[in-house]
């Protein structure tokens, strides 16, 4: 969707997430949450954490435990149980890169798959991380290291210069607990001038089933991203936070949609995989292959996509 003349909006759920010209992306539990009886209690209270944050930590600990009890949130990248062919790779890339998952309707972001042009970055990406005051120091260190490692990996896969820096950052990652998200509207507006109220509300009034969200912005009708904003729930336990980091930062580069047939992949809503898979790495390479250009239509790109997929799969058709 196009929330304004200076932006394009994409929204994609990850464990609960969103994207925006903006583009939002997110994560949503694919199965009802039935907390196991033996779930460990939440970590001890932190002095600056509110009752809402402490309750959310306990809730999302149960959510994560439920996923893990069903062998979801895998970290193996895919294996013999999740084979895919060159045809699968090409079709999955098409649905993930050429369709938006969300549109704005009546002031709200709603699921709606619509074909769009290819979008990606052209200039270097400078990533900065900001934490809410109540996020514990140990978690900050863990998350900062994970984000830095993932940024380096994404840069290697795409060839796009990416680094961690607070200097002229054009992608800010906010890790915020409950009260901090509710009060985040001014900071979001300062990081993304012109962002629509629906996108801001999707953060400040983040639904419980949403874990994280990302917004990628273009200028006018351009298909080139110039800015991005990721918001991650600070209350999430570590595996869910790592899943958010992997999916939202990858989606911010242009893999904006979730497609239920993509497997093995983090770009669907079944939460089988928490971290980038082998197929996801291939899709990132395809996205930034110089044979594709920002603004290409699917009709223009399809023959090139099929060729790239066959090459990456060793000539398999």
Short mmCIF file of C-alpha atoms in Angstrom, two decimals:
data_model
loop_
_atom_site.label_atom_id
_atom_site.label_comp_id
_atom_site.label_asym_id
_atom_site.label_seq_id
_atom_site.Cartn_x
_atom_site.Cartn_y
_atom_site.Cartn_z
CA UNK A 1 0.00 0.00 0.00
CA UNK A 2 1.04 3.61 -0.38
CA UNK A 3 0.26 5.54 2.81
CA UNK A 4 1.52 8.81 1.41
CA UNK A 5 3.34 10.41 -1.52
CA UNK A 6 6.72 9.76 0.06
CA UNK A 7 6.35 6.21 1.20
CA UNK A 8 5.27 2.64 0.51
CA UNK A 9 3.91 0.39 3.23
CA UNK A 10 4.47 -3.36 3.60
CA UNK A 11 3.33 -5.32 6.59
CA UNK A 12 4.30 -8.92 7.31
CA UNK A 13 3.71 -10.96 10.52
CA UNK A 14 6.73 -12.89 11.81
CA UNK A 15 5.92 -14.16 15.19
CA UNK A 16 3.88 -11.09 15.28
CA UNK A 17 5.27 -8.35 13.14
CA UNK A 18 4.61 -5.49 10.71
CA UNK A 19 6.22 -3.56 7.69
CA UNK A 20 5.87 -0.02 5.90
CA UNK A 21 6.95 3.39 2.39
CA UNK A 22 6.62 2.19 4.23
CA UNK A 23 6.27 -1.65 4.70
CA UNK A 24 5.32 -3.70 7.86
CA UNK A 25 6.04 -7.34 8.66
CA UNK A 26 5.34 -9.50 11.66
CA UNK A 27 5.08 -12.80 13.53
CA UNK A 28 1.78 -14.35 14.53
CA UNK A 29 1.23 -17.64 16.37
CA UNK A 30 0.01 -20.18 13.83
CA UNK A 31 -1.46 -22.48 16.49
CA UNK A 32 -3.53 -21.83 19.62
CA UNK A 33 -1.34 -21.17 22.61
CA UNK A 34 -1.70 -23.96 25.15
CA UNK A 35 1.01 -23.35 27.77
CA UNK A 36 2.63 -26.58 28.98
CA UNK A 37 2.22 -27.23 32.69
CA UNK A 38 5.98 -27.42 33.23
CA UNK A 39 6.82 -24.00 31.76
CA UNK A 40 9.59 -22.35 33.74
CA UNK A 41 8.57 -19.21 35.63
CA UNK A 42 9.50 -15.84 34.14
CA UNK A 43 12.79 -14.26 35.13
CA UNK A 44 12.84 -12.31 38.39
CA UNK A 45 11.32 -8.83 38.24
CA UNK A 46 13.50 -5.98 37.06
CA UNK A 47 13.16 -2.78 39.04
CA UNK A 48 12.14 -0.69 36.03
CA UNK A 49 9.76 -3.25 34.53
CA UNK A 50 6.05 -2.53 34.86
CA UNK A 51 3.41 -5.05 35.88
CA UNK A 52 2.29 -5.17 32.23
CA UNK A 53 5.81 -6.02 31.09
CA UNK A 54 6.23 -8.73 33.74
CA UNK A 55 2.90 -10.28 32.78
CA UNK A 56 3.87 -10.17 29.11
CA UNK A 57 7.18 -11.90 29.82
CA UNK A 58 5.37 -14.74 31.55
CA UNK A 59 2.83 -15.01 28.73
CA UNK A 60 5.40 -15.10 25.92
CA UNK A 61 7.49 -17.63 27.83
CA UNK A 62 4.46 -19.91 27.62
CA UNK A 63 3.99 -19.10 23.94
CA UNK A 64 7.59 -20.03 23.15
CA UNK A 65 7.37 -23.20 25.23
CA UNK A 66 4.27 -24.20 23.28
CA UNK A 67 6.08 -23.73 19.97
CA UNK A 68 9.09 -25.71 21.15
CA UNK A 69 6.91 -28.54 22.46
CA UNK A 70 5.65 -28.95 18.87
CA UNK A 71 9.17 -28.91 17.39
CA UNK A 72 8.59 -25.43 15.93
CA UNK A 73 11.02 -22.48 15.87
CA UNK A 74 13.70 -24.74 14.42
CA UNK A 75 17.24 -23.42 14.06
CA UNK A 76 18.69 -26.07 11.71
CA UNK A 77 18.05 -24.22 8.44
CA UNK A 78 16.17 -27.14 6.87
CA UNK A 79 17.22 -30.68 6.11
CA UNK A 80 16.23 -33.94 4.46
CA UNK A 81 12.69 -33.58 5.80
CA UNK A 82 12.22 -30.26 3.97
CA UNK A 83 13.46 -30.71 0.38
CA UNK A 84 12.83 -28.10 -2.31
CA UNK A 85 13.45 -27.90 -6.04
CA UNK A 86 14.47 -25.09 -8.37
CA UNK A 87 10.82 -24.68 -9.30
CA UNK A 88 9.90 -24.40 -5.62
CA UNK A 89 12.64 -21.81 -5.09
CA UNK A 90 11.49 -19.71 -8.05
CA UNK A 91 7.81 -19.78 -7.07
CA UNK A 92 8.54 -19.08 -3.41
CA UNK A 93 10.75 -16.12 -4.34
CA UNK A 94 8.03 -14.74 -6.61
CA UNK A 95 5.41 -14.84 -3.88
CA UNK A 96 7.71 -13.48 -1.17
CA UNK A 97 9.33 -10.67 -3.20
CA UNK A 98 6.54 -9.56 -5.56
CA UNK A 99 3.51 -9.47 -3.29
CA UNK A 100 2.66 -7.15 -0.40
CA UNK A 101 1.05 -8.88 2.54
CA UNK A 102 -0.80 -5.92 4.05
CA UNK A 103 -2.80 -2.89 2.96
CA UNK A 104 -4.36 -0.01 4.87
CA UNK A 105 -8.16 -0.11 5.05
CA UNK A 106 -10.21 2.22 7.23
CA UNK A 107 -7.16 3.38 9.15
CA UNK A 108 -6.01 -0.16 9.90
CA UNK A 109 -3.44 -2.50 8.40
CA UNK A 110 -5.19 -5.61 7.10
CA UNK A 111 -3.93 -8.77 5.31
CA UNK A 112 -4.24 -8.43 1.54
CA UNK A 113 -1.91 -10.06 -0.98
CA UNK A 114 -1.40 -7.69 -3.92
CA UNK A 115 1.18 -8.02 -6.68
CA UNK A 116 3.75 -5.25 -6.64
CA UNK A 117 7.04 -4.31 -8.27
CA UNK A 118 10.40 -5.48 -6.93
CA UNK A 119 11.67 -3.27 -4.10
CA UNK A 120 15.13 -3.27 -2.54
CA UNK A 121 17.93 -1.01 -1.26
CA UNK A 122 20.57 0.64 -3.45
CA UNK A 123 22.65 2.55 -0.89
CA UNK A 124 24.50 1.17 2.16
CA UNK A 125 22.35 0.28 5.17
CA UNK A 126 23.44 1.72 8.53
CA UNK A 127 21.73 -0.07 11.43
CA UNK A 128 21.35 1.33 14.92
CA UNK A 129 19.69 -0.34 17.93
CA UNK A 130 17.79 1.48 20.67
CA UNK A 131 16.50 -0.22 23.81
CA UNK A 132 13.75 0.79 26.17
CA UNK A 133 14.91 1.84 29.63
CA UNK A 134 13.39 -1.27 31.26
CA UNK A 135 15.12 -3.81 28.98
CA UNK A 136 17.71 -5.62 31.16
CA UNK A 137 21.41 -5.02 30.45
CA UNK A 138 22.12 -8.71 29.80
CA UNK A 139 19.35 -8.85 27.20
CA UNK A 140 20.66 -5.70 25.54
CA UNK A 141 24.09 -7.29 25.14
CA UNK A 142 22.60 -10.51 23.73
CA UNK A 143 20.34 -8.70 21.28
CA UNK A 144 22.96 -6.23 20.11
CA UNK A 145 25.38 -9.08 19.36
CA UNK A 146 22.68 -11.07 17.55
CA UNK A 147 21.64 -8.09 15.42
CA UNK A 148 25.25 -7.27 14.55
CA UNK A 149 25.92 -10.86 13.52
CA UNK A 150 22.76 -11.02 11.43
CA UNK A 151 23.52 -7.70 9.72
CA UNK A 152 26.95 -9.03 8.73
CA UNK A 153 25.38 -12.23 7.40
CA UNK A 154 22.77 -10.35 5.37
CA UNK A 155 25.49 -8.16 3.88
CA UNK A 156 27.53 -11.22 2.82
CA UNK A 157 24.49 -12.88 1.23
CA UNK A 158 23.27 -9.84 -0.69
CA UNK A 159 26.49 -7.97 -1.40
CA UNK A 160 24.74 -4.88 -0.02
CA UNK A 161 27.00 -2.84 2.29
CA UNK A 162 25.49 -3.05 5.79
CA UNK A 163 27.00 -2.14 9.15
CA UNK A 164 26.13 -1.27 12.72
CA UNK A 165 26.47 2.42 13.50
CA UNK A 166 24.59 5.28 15.17
CA UNK A 167 26.03 7.71 12.62
CA UNK A 168 23.30 8.69 10.13
CA UNK A 169 21.48 5.42 10.73
CA UNK A 170 18.86 4.67 8.09
CA UNK A 171 17.51 1.50 9.76
CA UNK A 172 16.68 1.77 13.46
CA UNK A 173 15.76 -1.28 15.53
CA UNK A 174 13.68 -0.49 18.62
CA UNK A 175 13.50 -3.14 21.35
CA UNK A 176 10.75 -1.93 23.67
CA UNK A 177 8.69 -3.28 26.53
CA UNK A 178 4.95 -2.65 26.90
CA UNK A 179 4.90 0.85 28.40
CA UNK A 180 7.71 2.02 26.13
CA UNK A 181 5.85 0.92 22.98
CA UNK A 182 2.70 2.72 24.10
CA UNK A 183 4.70 5.95 24.45
CA UNK A 184 6.76 5.46 21.27
CA UNK A 185 4.70 7.54 18.83
CA UNK A 186 6.95 10.64 18.98
CA UNK A 187 10.11 8.59 18.49
CA UNK A 188 8.58 6.67 15.58
CA UNK A 189 7.47 9.91 13.94
CA UNK A 190 10.98 11.34 14.30
CA UNK A 191 12.56 8.26 12.74
CA UNK A 192 10.02 8.03 9.91
CA UNK A 193 8.61 11.47 9.03
CA UNK A 194 5.30 11.18 7.25
CA UNK A 195 4.52 7.71 8.56
CA UNK A 196 0.78 7.08 8.71
CA UNK A 197 -1.29 6.83 11.87
CA UNK A 198 -2.23 3.21 11.10
CA UNK A 199 1.43 2.20 11.12
CA UNK A 200 2.09 4.06 14.37
CA UNK A 201 -0.98 2.50 15.97
CA UNK A 202 0.22 -0.95 14.94
CA UNK A 203 3.18 -0.35 17.27
CA UNK A 204 1.72 1.66 20.14
CA UNK A 205 -1.35 -0.62 20.26
CA UNK A 206 0.48 -3.78 19.25
CA UNK A 207 -1.85 -6.75 19.47
CA UNK A 208 -0.77 -9.57 21.80
CA UNK A 209 -0.39 -11.94 18.86
CA UNK A 210 2.10 -9.61 17.22
CA UNK A 211 5.72 -10.07 18.27
CA UNK A 212 7.55 -7.60 16.03
CA UNK A 213 7.15 -5.45 12.94
CA UNK A 214 9.22 -3.73 10.28
CA UNK A 215 8.58 -0.72 8.04
CA UNK A 216 10.67 -0.08 4.89
CA UNK A 217 10.35 3.31 3.21
CA UNK A 218 10.77 4.65 -0.31
CA UNK A 219 10.59 8.19 -1.68
CA UNK A 220 7.61 8.99 -3.86
CA UNK A 221 6.98 6.28 -6.44
CA UNK A 222 10.52 4.94 -6.27
CA UNK A 223 11.09 1.20 -5.75
CA UNK A 224 14.33 1.85 -3.84
CA UNK A 225 14.27 1.76 -0.05
CA UNK A 226 15.91 4.64 1.77
CA UNK A 227 14.91 4.01 5.39
CA UNK A 228 13.57 1.24 7.64
CA UNK A 229 12.27 0.86 11.17
CA UNK A 230 11.96 -2.39 13.12
CA UNK A 231 10.13 -2.75 16.43
CA UNK A 232 10.57 -5.87 18.59
CA UNK A 233 8.79 -6.71 21.81
CA UNK A 234 11.36 -6.61 24.61
CA UNK A 235 9.25 -9.04 26.64
CA UNK A 236 9.87 -11.94 24.26
CA UNK A 237 12.06 -14.86 25.38
CA UNK A 238 15.29 -15.35 23.45
CA UNK A 239 14.20 -17.77 20.69
CA UNK A 240 11.26 -15.57 19.72
CA UNK A 241 13.44 -12.45 19.78
CA UNK A 242 16.00 -14.15 17.53
CA UNK A 243 13.18 -15.16 15.17
CA UNK A 244 12.06 -11.54 15.02
CA UNK A 245 15.60 -10.33 14.34
CA UNK A 246 16.08 -12.82 11.51
CA UNK A 247 12.76 -12.27 9.78
CA UNK A 248 12.25 -8.54 10.19
CA UNK A 249 15.74 -7.51 9.11
CA UNK A 250 15.55 -9.84 6.10
CA UNK A 251 12.09 -8.55 5.19
CA UNK A 252 13.33 -4.98 5.44
CA UNK A 253 15.60 -5.74 2.46
CA UNK A 254 12.70 -6.58 0.14
CA UNK A 255 11.43 -10.09 0.94
CA UNK A 256 8.20 -8.62 2.20
CA UNK A 257 5.51 -11.27 2.00
CA UNK A 258 4.72 -14.50 3.83
CA UNK A 259 3.80 -17.45 1.61
CA UNK A 260 2.33 -20.60 3.22
CA UNK A 261 3.98 -22.95 0.69
CA UNK A 262 7.51 -21.66 1.34
CA UNK A 263 9.43 -24.46 3.07
CA UNK A 264 11.98 -24.55 4.54
CA UNK A 265 11.64 -20.82 5.19
CA UNK A 266 10.94 -18.17 7.80
CA UNK A 267 8.77 -16.36 5.23
CA UNK A 268 5.49 -18.02 6.15
CA UNK A 269 3.18 -18.00 9.16
CA UNK A 270 3.69 -21.53 10.49
CA UNK A 271 6.72 -20.67 12.69
CA UNK A 272 8.40 -23.98 11.82
CA UNK A 273 11.74 -22.22 11.42
CA UNK A 274 13.04 -19.42 13.64
CA UNK A 275 16.23 -18.57 11.76
CA UNK A 276 17.16 -18.08 8.10
CA UNK A 277 17.12 -21.35 6.17
CA UNK A 278 19.19 -22.46 3.20
CA UNK A 279 16.33 -21.51 0.85
CA UNK A 280 15.99 -18.10 2.52
CA UNK A 281 19.68 -17.45 1.89
CA UNK A 282 19.16 -18.29 -1.78
CA UNK A 283 16.21 -15.90 -2.00
CA UNK A 284 18.30 -13.09 -0.53
CA UNK A 285 21.00 -13.74 -3.14
CA UNK A 286 18.37 -13.66 -5.88
CA UNK A 287 16.85 -10.44 -4.57
CA UNK A 288 20.15 -8.56 -4.96
CA UNK A 289 21.36 -10.28 -8.12
CA UNK A 290 22.25 -7.49 -10.60
CA UNK A 291 20.10 -9.17 -13.25
CA UNK A 292 17.09 -7.91 -11.31
CA UNK A 293 16.37 -4.20 -10.89
CA UNK A 294 14.20 -2.24 -8.46
CA UNK A 295 10.87 -1.47 -10.09
CA UNK A 296 10.76 -4.61 -12.25
CA UNK A 297 7.36 -6.20 -12.70
CA UNK A 298 6.83 -9.89 -12.15
CA UNK A 299 6.29 -10.42 -15.88
CA UNK A 300 9.67 -8.86 -16.61
CA UNK A 301 11.48 -10.71 -13.87
CA UNK A 302 10.02 -14.23 -14.08
CA UNK A 303 12.37 -15.63 -16.78
CA UNK A 304 15.38 -14.25 -14.89
CA UNK A 305 14.11 -15.70 -11.61
CA UNK A 306 13.74 -19.16 -13.13
CA UNK A 307 17.28 -18.99 -14.51
CA UNK A 308 18.73 -17.86 -11.16
CA UNK A 309 16.88 -20.59 -9.26
CA UNK A 310 18.20 -23.28 -11.61
CA UNK A 311 21.74 -21.96 -11.20
CA UNK A 312 21.54 -21.92 -7.41
CA UNK A 313 20.17 -25.48 -7.41
CA UNK A 314 23.02 -26.75 -9.55
CA UNK A 315 21.24 -26.68 -12.89
CA UNK A 316 18.14 -28.49 -11.67
CA UNK A 317 14.96 -27.44 -13.46
#
